[in-house]
Tab-separated table of C-alpha atoms and ligand atoms in Angstrom:
chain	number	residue	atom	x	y	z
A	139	UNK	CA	-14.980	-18.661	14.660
A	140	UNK	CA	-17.564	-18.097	17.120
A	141	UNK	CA	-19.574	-20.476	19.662
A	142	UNK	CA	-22.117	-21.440	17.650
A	143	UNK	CA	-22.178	-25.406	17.468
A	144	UNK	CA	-21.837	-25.959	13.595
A	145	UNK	CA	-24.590	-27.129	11.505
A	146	UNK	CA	-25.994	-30.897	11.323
A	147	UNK	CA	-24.455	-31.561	7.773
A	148	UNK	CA	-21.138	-29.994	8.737
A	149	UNK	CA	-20.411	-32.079	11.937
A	150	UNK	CA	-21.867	-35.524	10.047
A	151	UNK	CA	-18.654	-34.755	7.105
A	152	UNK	CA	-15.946	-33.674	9.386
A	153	UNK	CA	-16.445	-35.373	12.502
A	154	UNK	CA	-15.313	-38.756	10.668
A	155	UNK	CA	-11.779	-38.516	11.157
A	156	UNK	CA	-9.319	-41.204	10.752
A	157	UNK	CA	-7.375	-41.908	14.437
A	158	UNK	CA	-3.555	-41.497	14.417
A	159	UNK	CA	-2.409	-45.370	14.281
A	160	UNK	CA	1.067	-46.244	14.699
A	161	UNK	CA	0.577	-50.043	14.891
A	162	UNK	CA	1.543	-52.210	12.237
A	163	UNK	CA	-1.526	-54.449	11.261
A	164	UNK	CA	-1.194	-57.822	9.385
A	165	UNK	CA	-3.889	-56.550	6.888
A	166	UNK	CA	-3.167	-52.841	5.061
A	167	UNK	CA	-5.640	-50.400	5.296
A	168	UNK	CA	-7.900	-49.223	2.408
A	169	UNK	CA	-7.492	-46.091	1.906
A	170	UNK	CA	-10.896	-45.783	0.258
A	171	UNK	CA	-10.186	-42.469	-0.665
A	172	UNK	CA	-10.462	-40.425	-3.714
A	173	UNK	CA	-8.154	-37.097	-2.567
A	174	UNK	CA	-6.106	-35.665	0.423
A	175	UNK	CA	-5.881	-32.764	2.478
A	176	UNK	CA	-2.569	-30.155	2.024
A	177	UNK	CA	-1.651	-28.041	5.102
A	178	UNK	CA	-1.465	-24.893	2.246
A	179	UNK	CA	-1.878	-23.848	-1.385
A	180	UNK	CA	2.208	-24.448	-1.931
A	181	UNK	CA	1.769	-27.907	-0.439
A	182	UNK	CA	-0.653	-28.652	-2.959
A	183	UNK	CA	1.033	-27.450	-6.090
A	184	UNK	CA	4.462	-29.298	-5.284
A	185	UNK	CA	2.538	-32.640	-4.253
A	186	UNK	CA	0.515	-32.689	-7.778
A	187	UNK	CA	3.563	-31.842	-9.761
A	188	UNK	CA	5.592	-34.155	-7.940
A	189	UNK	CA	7.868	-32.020	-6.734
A	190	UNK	CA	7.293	-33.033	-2.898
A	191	UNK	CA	6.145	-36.887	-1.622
A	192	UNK	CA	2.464	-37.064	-0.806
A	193	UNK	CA	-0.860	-37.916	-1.757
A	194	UNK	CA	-3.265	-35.948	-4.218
A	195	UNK	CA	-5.726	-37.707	-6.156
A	196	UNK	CA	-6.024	-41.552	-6.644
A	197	UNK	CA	-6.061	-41.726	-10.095
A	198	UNK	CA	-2.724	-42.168	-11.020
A	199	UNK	CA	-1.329	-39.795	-8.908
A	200	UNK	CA	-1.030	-42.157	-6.006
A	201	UNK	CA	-2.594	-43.934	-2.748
A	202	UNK	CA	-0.783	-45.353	0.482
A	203	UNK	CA	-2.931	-49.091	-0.369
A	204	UNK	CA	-2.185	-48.978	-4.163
A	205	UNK	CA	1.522	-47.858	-3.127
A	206	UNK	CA	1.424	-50.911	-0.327
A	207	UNK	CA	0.572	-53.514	-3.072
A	208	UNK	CA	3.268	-51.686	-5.818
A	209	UNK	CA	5.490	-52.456	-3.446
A	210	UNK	CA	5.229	-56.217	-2.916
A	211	UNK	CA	4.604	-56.806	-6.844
A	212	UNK	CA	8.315	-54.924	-7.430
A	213	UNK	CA	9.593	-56.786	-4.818
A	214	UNK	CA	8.739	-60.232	-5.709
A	215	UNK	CA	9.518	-59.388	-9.162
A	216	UNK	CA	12.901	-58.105	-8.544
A	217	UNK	CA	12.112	-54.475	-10.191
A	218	UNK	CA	12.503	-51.150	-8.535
A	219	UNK	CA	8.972	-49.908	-8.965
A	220	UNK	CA	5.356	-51.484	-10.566
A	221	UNK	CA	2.223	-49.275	-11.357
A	222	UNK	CA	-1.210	-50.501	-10.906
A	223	UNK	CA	-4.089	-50.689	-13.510
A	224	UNK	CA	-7.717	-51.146	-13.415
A	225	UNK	CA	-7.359	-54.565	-15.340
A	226	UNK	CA	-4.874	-56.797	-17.633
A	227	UNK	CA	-5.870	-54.746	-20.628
A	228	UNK	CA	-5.725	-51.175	-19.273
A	229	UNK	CA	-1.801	-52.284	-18.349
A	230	UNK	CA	-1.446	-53.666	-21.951
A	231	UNK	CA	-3.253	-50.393	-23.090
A	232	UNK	CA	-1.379	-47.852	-20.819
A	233	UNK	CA	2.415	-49.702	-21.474
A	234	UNK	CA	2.013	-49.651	-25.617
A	235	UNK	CA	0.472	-46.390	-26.080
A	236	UNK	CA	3.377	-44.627	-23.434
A	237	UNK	CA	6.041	-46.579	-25.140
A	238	UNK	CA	4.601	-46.179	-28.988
A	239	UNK	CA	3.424	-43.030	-30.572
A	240	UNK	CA	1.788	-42.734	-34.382
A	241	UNK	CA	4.470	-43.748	-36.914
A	242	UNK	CA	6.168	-46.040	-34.141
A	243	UNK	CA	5.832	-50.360	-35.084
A	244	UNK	CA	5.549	-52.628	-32.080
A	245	UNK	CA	7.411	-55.964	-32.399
A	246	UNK	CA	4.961	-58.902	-30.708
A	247	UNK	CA	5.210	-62.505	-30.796
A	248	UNK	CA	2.265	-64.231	-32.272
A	249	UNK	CA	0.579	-66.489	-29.336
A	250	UNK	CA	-0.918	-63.190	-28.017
A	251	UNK	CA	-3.737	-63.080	-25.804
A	252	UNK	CA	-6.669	-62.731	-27.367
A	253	UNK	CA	-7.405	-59.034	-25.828
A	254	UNK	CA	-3.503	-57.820	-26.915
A	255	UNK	CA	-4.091	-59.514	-30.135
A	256	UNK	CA	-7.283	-57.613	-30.901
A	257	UNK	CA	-5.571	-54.210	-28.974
A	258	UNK	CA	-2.824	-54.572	-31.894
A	259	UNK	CA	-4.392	-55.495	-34.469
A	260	UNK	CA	-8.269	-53.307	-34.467
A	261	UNK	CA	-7.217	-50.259	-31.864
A	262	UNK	CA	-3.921	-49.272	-32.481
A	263	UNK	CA	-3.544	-49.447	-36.239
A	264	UNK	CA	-5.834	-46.660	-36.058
A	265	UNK	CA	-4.086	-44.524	-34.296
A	266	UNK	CA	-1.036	-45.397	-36.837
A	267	UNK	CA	0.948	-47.711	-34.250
A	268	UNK	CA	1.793	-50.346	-35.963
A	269	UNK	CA	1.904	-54.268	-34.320
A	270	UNK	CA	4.371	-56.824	-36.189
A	271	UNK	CA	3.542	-60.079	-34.966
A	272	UNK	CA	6.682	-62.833	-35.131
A	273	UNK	CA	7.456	-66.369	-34.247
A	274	UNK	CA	9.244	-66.095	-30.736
A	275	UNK	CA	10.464	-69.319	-31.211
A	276	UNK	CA	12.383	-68.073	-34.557
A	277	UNK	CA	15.064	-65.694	-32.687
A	278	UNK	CA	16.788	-64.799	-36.308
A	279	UNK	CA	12.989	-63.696	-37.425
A	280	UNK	CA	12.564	-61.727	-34.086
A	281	UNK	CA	16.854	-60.272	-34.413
A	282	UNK	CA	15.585	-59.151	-38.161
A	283	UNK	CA	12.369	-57.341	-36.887
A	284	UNK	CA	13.670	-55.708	-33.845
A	285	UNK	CA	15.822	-52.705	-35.311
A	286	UNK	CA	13.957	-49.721	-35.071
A	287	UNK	CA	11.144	-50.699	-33.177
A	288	UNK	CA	9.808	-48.860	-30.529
A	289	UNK	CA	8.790	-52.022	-28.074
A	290	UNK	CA	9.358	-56.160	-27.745
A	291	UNK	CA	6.290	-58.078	-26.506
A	292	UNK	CA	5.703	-61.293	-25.593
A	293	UNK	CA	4.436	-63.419	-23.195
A	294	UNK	CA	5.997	-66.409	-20.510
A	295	UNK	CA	3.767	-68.729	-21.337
A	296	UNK	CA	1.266	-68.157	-24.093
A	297	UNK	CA	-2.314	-69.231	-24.724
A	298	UNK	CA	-3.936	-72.150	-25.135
A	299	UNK	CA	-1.011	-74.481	-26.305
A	300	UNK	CA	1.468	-73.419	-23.326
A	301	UNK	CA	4.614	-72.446	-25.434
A	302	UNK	CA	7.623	-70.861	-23.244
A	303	UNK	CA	9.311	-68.111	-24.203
A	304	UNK	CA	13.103	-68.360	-24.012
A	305	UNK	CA	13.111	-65.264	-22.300
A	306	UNK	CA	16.815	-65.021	-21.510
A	307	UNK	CA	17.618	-65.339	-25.360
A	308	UNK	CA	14.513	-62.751	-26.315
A	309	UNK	CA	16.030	-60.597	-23.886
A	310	UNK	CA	19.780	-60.584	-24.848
A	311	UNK	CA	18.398	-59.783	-28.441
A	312	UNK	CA	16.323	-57.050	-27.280
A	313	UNK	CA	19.594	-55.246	-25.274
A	314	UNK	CA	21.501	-55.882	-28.541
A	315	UNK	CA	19.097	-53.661	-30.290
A	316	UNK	CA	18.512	-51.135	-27.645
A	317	UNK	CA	15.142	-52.253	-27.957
A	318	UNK	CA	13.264	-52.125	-24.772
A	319	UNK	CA	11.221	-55.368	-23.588
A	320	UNK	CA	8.351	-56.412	-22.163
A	321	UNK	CA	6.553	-59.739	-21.058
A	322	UNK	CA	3.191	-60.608	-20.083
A	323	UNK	CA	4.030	-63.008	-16.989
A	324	UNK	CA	0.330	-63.694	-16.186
A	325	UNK	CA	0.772	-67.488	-15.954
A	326	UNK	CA	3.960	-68.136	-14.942
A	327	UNK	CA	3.070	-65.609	-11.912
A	328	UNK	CA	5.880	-64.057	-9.973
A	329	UNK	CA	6.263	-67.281	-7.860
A	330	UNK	CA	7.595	-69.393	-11.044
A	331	UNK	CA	9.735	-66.767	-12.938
A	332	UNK	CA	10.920	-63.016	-12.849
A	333	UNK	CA	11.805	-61.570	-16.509
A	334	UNK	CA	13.734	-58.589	-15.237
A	335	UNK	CA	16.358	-61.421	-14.311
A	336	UNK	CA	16.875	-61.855	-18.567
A	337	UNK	CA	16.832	-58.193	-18.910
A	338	UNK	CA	13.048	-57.498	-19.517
A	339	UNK	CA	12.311	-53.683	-18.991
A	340	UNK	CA	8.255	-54.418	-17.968
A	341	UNK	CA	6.883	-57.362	-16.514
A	342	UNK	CA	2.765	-56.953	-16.625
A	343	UNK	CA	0.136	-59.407	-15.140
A	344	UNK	CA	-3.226	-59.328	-14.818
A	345	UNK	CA	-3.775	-59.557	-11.686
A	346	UNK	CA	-7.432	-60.779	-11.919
A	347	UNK	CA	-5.415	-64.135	-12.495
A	348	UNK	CA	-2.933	-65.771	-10.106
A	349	UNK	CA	-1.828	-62.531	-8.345
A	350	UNK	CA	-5.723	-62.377	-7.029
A	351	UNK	CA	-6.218	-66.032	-7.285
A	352	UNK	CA	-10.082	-66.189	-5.925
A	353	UNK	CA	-12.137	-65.093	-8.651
A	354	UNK	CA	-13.646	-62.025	-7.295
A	355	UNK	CA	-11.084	-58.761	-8.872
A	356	UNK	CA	-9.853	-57.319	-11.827
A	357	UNK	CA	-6.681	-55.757	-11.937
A	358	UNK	CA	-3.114	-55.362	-13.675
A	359	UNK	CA	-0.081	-54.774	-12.737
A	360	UNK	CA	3.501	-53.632	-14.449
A	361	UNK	CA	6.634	-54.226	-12.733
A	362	UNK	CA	9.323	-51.794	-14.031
A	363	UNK	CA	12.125	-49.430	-12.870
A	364	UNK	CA	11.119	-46.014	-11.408
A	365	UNK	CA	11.667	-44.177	-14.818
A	366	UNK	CA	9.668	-46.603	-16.136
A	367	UNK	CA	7.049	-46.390	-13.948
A	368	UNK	CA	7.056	-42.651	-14.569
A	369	UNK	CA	6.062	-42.831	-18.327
A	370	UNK	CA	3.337	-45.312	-17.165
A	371	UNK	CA	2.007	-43.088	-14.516
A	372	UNK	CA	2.127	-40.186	-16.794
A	373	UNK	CA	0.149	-41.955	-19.460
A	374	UNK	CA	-2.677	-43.306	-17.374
A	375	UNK	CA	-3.427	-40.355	-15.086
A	376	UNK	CA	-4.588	-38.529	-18.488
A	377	UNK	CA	-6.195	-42.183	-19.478
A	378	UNK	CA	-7.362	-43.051	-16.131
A	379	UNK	CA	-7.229	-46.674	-16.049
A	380	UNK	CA	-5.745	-46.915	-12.471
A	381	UNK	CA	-6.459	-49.507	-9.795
A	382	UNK	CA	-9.144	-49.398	-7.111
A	383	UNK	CA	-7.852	-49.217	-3.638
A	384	UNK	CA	-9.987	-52.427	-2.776
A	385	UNK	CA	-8.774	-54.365	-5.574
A	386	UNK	CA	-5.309	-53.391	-4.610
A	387	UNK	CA	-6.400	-54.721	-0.933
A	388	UNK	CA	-7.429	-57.823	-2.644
A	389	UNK	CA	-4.275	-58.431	-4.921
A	390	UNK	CA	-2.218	-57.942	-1.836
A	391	UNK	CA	-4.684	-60.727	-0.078
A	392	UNK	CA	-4.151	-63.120	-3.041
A	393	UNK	CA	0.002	-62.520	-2.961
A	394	UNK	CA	0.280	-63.577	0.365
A	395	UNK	CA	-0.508	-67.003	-0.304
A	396	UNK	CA	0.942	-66.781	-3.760
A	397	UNK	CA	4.451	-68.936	-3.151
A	398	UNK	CA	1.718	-71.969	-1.593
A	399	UNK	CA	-1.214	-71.610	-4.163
A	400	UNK	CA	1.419	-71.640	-7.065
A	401	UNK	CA	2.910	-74.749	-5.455
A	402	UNK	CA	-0.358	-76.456	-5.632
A	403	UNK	CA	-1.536	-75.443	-9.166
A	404	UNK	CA	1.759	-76.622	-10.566
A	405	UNK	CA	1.722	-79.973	-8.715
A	406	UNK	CA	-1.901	-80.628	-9.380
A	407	UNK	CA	-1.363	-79.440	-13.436
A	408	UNK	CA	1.638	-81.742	-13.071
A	409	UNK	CA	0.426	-85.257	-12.180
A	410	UNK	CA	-3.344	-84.733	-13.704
A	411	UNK	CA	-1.607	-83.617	-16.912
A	412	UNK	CA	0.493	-86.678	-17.221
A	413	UNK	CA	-2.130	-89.031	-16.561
A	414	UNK	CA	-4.248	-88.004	-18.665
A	415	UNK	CA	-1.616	-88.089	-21.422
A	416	UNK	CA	-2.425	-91.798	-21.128
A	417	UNK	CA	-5.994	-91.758	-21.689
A	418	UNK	CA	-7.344	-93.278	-25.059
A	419	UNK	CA	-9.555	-90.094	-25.540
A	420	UNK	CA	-6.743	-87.936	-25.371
A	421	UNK	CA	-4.957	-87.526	-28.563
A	422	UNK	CA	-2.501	-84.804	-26.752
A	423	UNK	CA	-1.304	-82.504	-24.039
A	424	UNK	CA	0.030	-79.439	-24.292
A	425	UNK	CA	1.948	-78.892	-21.097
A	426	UNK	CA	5.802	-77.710	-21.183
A	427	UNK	CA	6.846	-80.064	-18.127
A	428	UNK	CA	5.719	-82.818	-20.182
A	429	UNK	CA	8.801	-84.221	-22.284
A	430	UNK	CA	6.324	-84.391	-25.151
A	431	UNK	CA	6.318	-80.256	-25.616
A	432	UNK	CA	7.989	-78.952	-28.019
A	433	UNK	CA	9.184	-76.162	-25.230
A	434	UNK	CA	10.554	-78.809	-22.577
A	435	UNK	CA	14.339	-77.531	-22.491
A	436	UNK	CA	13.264	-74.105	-22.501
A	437	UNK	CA	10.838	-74.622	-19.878
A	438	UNK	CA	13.468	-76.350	-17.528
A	439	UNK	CA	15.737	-73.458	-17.872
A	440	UNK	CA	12.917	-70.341	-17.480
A	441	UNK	CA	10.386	-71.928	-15.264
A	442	UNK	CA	12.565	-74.261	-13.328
A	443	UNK	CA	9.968	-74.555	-10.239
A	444	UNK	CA	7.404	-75.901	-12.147
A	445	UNK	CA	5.501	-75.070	-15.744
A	446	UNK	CA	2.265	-74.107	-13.821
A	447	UNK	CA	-1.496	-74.596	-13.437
A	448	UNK	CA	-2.309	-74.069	-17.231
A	449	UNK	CA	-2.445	-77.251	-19.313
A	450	UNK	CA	-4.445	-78.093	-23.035
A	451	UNK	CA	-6.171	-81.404	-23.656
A	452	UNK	CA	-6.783	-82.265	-27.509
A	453	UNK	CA	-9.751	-84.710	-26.449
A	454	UNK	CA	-10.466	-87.035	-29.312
A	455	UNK	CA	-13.341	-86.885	-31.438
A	456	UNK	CA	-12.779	-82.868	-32.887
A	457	UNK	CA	-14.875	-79.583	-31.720
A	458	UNK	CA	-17.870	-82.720	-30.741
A	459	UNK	CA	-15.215	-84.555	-28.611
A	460	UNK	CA	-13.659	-81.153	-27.218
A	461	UNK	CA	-17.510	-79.815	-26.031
A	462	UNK	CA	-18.969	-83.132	-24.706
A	463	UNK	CA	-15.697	-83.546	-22.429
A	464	UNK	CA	-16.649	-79.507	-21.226
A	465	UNK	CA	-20.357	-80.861	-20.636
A	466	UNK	CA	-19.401	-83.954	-19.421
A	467	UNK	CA	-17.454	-82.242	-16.680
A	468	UNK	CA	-19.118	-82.009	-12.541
A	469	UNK	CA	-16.641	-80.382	-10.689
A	470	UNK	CA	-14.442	-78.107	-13.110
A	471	UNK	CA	-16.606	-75.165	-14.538
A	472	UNK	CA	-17.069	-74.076	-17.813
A	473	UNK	CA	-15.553	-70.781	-17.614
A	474	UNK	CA	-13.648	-67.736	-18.788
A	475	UNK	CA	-10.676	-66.698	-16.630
A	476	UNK	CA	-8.168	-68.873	-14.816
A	477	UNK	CA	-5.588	-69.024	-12.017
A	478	UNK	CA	-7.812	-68.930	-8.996
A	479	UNK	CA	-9.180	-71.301	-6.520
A	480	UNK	CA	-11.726	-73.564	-8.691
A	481	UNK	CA	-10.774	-75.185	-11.773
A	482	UNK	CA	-12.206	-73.868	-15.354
A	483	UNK	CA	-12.223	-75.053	-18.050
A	484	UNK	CA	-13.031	-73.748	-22.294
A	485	UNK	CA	-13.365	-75.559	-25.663
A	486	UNK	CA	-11.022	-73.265	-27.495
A	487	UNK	CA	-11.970	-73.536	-31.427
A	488	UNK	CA	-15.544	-72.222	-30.314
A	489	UNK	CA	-14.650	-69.715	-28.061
A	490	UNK	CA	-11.500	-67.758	-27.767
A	491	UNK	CA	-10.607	-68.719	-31.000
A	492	UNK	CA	-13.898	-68.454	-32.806
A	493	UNK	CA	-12.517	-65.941	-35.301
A	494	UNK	CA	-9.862	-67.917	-36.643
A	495	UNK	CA	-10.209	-69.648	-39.643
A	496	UNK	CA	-10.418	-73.565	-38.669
A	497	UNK	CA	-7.235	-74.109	-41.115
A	498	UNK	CA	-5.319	-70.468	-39.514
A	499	UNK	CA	-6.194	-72.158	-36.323
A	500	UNK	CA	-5.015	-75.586	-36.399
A	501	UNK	CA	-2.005	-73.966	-38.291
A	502	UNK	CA	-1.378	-71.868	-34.929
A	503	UNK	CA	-1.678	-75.438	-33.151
A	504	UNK	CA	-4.926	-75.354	-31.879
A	505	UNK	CA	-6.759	-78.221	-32.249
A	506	UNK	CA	-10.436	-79.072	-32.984
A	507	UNK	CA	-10.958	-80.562	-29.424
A	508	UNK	CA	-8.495	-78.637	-27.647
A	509	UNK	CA	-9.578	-77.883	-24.217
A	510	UNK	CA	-7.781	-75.443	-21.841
A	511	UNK	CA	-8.047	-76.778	-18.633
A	512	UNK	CA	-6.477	-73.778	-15.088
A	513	UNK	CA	-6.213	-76.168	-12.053
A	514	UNK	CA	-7.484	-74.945	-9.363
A	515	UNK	CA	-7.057	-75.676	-6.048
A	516	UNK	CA	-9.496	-79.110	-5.283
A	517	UNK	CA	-7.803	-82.156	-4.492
A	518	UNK	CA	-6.269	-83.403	-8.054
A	519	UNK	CA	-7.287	-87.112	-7.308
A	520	UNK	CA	-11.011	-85.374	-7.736
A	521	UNK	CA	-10.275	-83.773	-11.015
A	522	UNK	CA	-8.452	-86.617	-11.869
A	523	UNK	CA	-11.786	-88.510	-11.522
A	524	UNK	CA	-13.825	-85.560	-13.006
A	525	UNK	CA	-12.039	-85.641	-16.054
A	526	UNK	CA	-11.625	-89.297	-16.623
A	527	UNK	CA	-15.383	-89.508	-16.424
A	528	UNK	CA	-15.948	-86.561	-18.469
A	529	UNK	CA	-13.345	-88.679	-21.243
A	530	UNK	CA	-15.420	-91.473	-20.917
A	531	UNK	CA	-18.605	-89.704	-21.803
A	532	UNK	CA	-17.169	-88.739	-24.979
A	533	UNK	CA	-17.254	-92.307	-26.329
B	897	PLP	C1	-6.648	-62.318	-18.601
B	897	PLP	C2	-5.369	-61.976	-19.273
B	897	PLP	C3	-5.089	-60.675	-19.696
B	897	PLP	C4	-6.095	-59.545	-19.546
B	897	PLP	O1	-6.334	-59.271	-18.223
B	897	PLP	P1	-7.740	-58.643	-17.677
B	897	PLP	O2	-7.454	-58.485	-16.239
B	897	PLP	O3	-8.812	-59.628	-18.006
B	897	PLP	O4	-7.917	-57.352	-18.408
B	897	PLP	C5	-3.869	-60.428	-20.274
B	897	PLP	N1	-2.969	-61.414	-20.445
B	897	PLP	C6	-3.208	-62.682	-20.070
B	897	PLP	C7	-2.169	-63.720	-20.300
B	897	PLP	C8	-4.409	-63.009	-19.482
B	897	PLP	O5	-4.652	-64.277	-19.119
């Protein structure tokens, strides 16, 4: 190269290079990165066929912050690996269609959220995957469907009317029948249970949820052995719905106040919940540390820290009684969402469950004025007011 002092465009690129640090700092680094740099040509062909540790592209092929927060999520949930996804959905997405190939029939319990529900039952079908929804509480039903499948699914604690999966039997029946398992822990959260403990192969949360816990990311996560992080990875770097490196910062922000935020959504859920069991308007709550769920036992044995920030109020009065208590609400939002600092709350027959038939729907235990209520992180005697006013109102 000669003397000549390179161009203006040149120096402004390459004269931004990141200093050497070898300091530990309490917050990781984004790597805000979309590729990396090889020394040579060989360099490069063994790090993209993974032949050789490295970096090569962030999609799916890997980044030191998405690797940083991988790391925590396997650790906390007691799994040797976990692959990051761009939401709750593109997990879902990218952990049936790598397990599950046309022909191939998907065992799933029924209380699905409502995006895995629609997944299985308007997306996949089409592709001639096949999603056979059972009873989780029925283990003979879910013994009877699981030879031959291709996947168990089901979820810790499942949406609106908090039932618990009794993930230790689920997962004995699932090694019976070499049938590999998966649970959507979303609102249990690391903090209150780890599946792989019962023998669950993939433990997914959206991480826009809990994990984040401040209403500002979307993300998913799957906790899983390395092998099984392998047929993920493989999956979504030719579907491409991988985590951000920023939203990985901000998971990883959320987690470390996981174990104290978890403490206070559960204790909060706890005491509101069983006050307001006692309020006229309320005809019921759907809670599983409440004696009065149907789940109670199971709940003691799979969540025994606490059954969450997640309870369902049936206010009195049907869908009228469920919306005025939404509207009659000042503090708790009306909102989509849940598991983050402020508390929201959504009348479920005329909004996640809009589709369903009113009789399908109260079949599935959803009441006209059920109300699904994620405690946030306020003081609970002012929710505890907010709500009792909001009751009131509905007179
Ligand atoms: C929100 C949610 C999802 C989907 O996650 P996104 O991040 O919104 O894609 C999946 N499962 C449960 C239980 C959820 O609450």
């Amino acid at each position: 190269m000669s003397e000549r002092r390179r161009g203006f465009q040149t120096r402004a690129i390459h004269a931004a290079v990141a200093p050497p640090v070898d300091q530990q700092t309490p917050s990781v680094p984004i790597y805000q990165t979309s590729t990396f740099r090889f020394d040579d040509a060989d360099a490069y062909a063994d790090t993209i066929a993974f032949r050789r540790p490295g970096y090569t592209y962030t999609r799916g092929y890997g980044n030191p912050t998405l690797d940083a927060f991988e790391a925590v999520v396997a650790e906390l949930e007691g799994t040797g690996a976990a692959m990051s996804f761009a939401s709750g959905m593109a997990a879902i997405h990218t952990l049936w269609t790598s397990l599950a190939s046309s022909g191939d029939r998907i065992v799933a319990t029924r209380a699905l959220y409502g995006g895995a529900f629609s997944l299985a039952t308007n997306v996949l079908p089409r592709f001639g995957v096949t999603v056979e929804l059972v009873d989780g509480r029925d283990l003979e039903a879910v013994a009877a469907a699981l030879p031959g499948a291709a996947l168990f699914y089901t979820e810790t604690i499942a949406n609106p009317t908090m039932d618990v999966a009794d993930l230790e039997a689920l997962g004995a029946r699932c090694r019976e029948h070499a049938v590999p398992a998966a649970v959507d822990n979303t609102f249990a959260s690391p903090a209150l249970c780890n599946p792989a403990e019962y023998g669950f192969d993939f433990v997914l949360h959206s991480t826009t949820k809990y994990l984040g816990g401040h209403h500002d990311h979307i993300g998913g996560v799957i906790a899983c052995s390395s092998e099984g992080r392998e047929a993920l990875r493989s999956t979504a770097i030719d579907t491409g719905g991988t985590m951000a490196p920023f939203d990985a910062w901000l998971a990883m922000r959320g987690i470390s106040t996981l174990g104290i935020r978890m403490e206070r959504h559960t204790s909060s859920a706890a005491w509101i919940a069983a006050r307001l069991a006692e309020h006229p308007r309320v005809e019921r709550i759907h809670y599983a540390a409440l004696p009065s769920h149907p789940d109670h036992g199971v709940a003691a044995r799979i969540l025994p820290n606490g059954a969450g920030g997640m309870f369902a109020v049936e206010v009195a009065g049907g869908v009228d009684g469920g919306k005025a208590f939404c509207d009659g609400l000042e503090l708790a939002w009306i909102a989509t969402s849940l598991g983050g600092t402020h508390t929201l709350v959504g009348h479920a027959a005329s909004t996640t469950h809009r589709q369903y038939p009113p009789e399908a729907r109260r079949a599935a235990g959803i009441s006209d004025g059920l109300v699904r209520v994620s405690v946030g992180l306020e003081d609970p005697a002012d929710l505890l007011d907010d709500m009792t006013q909001a009751l009131e109102a509905t007179r």
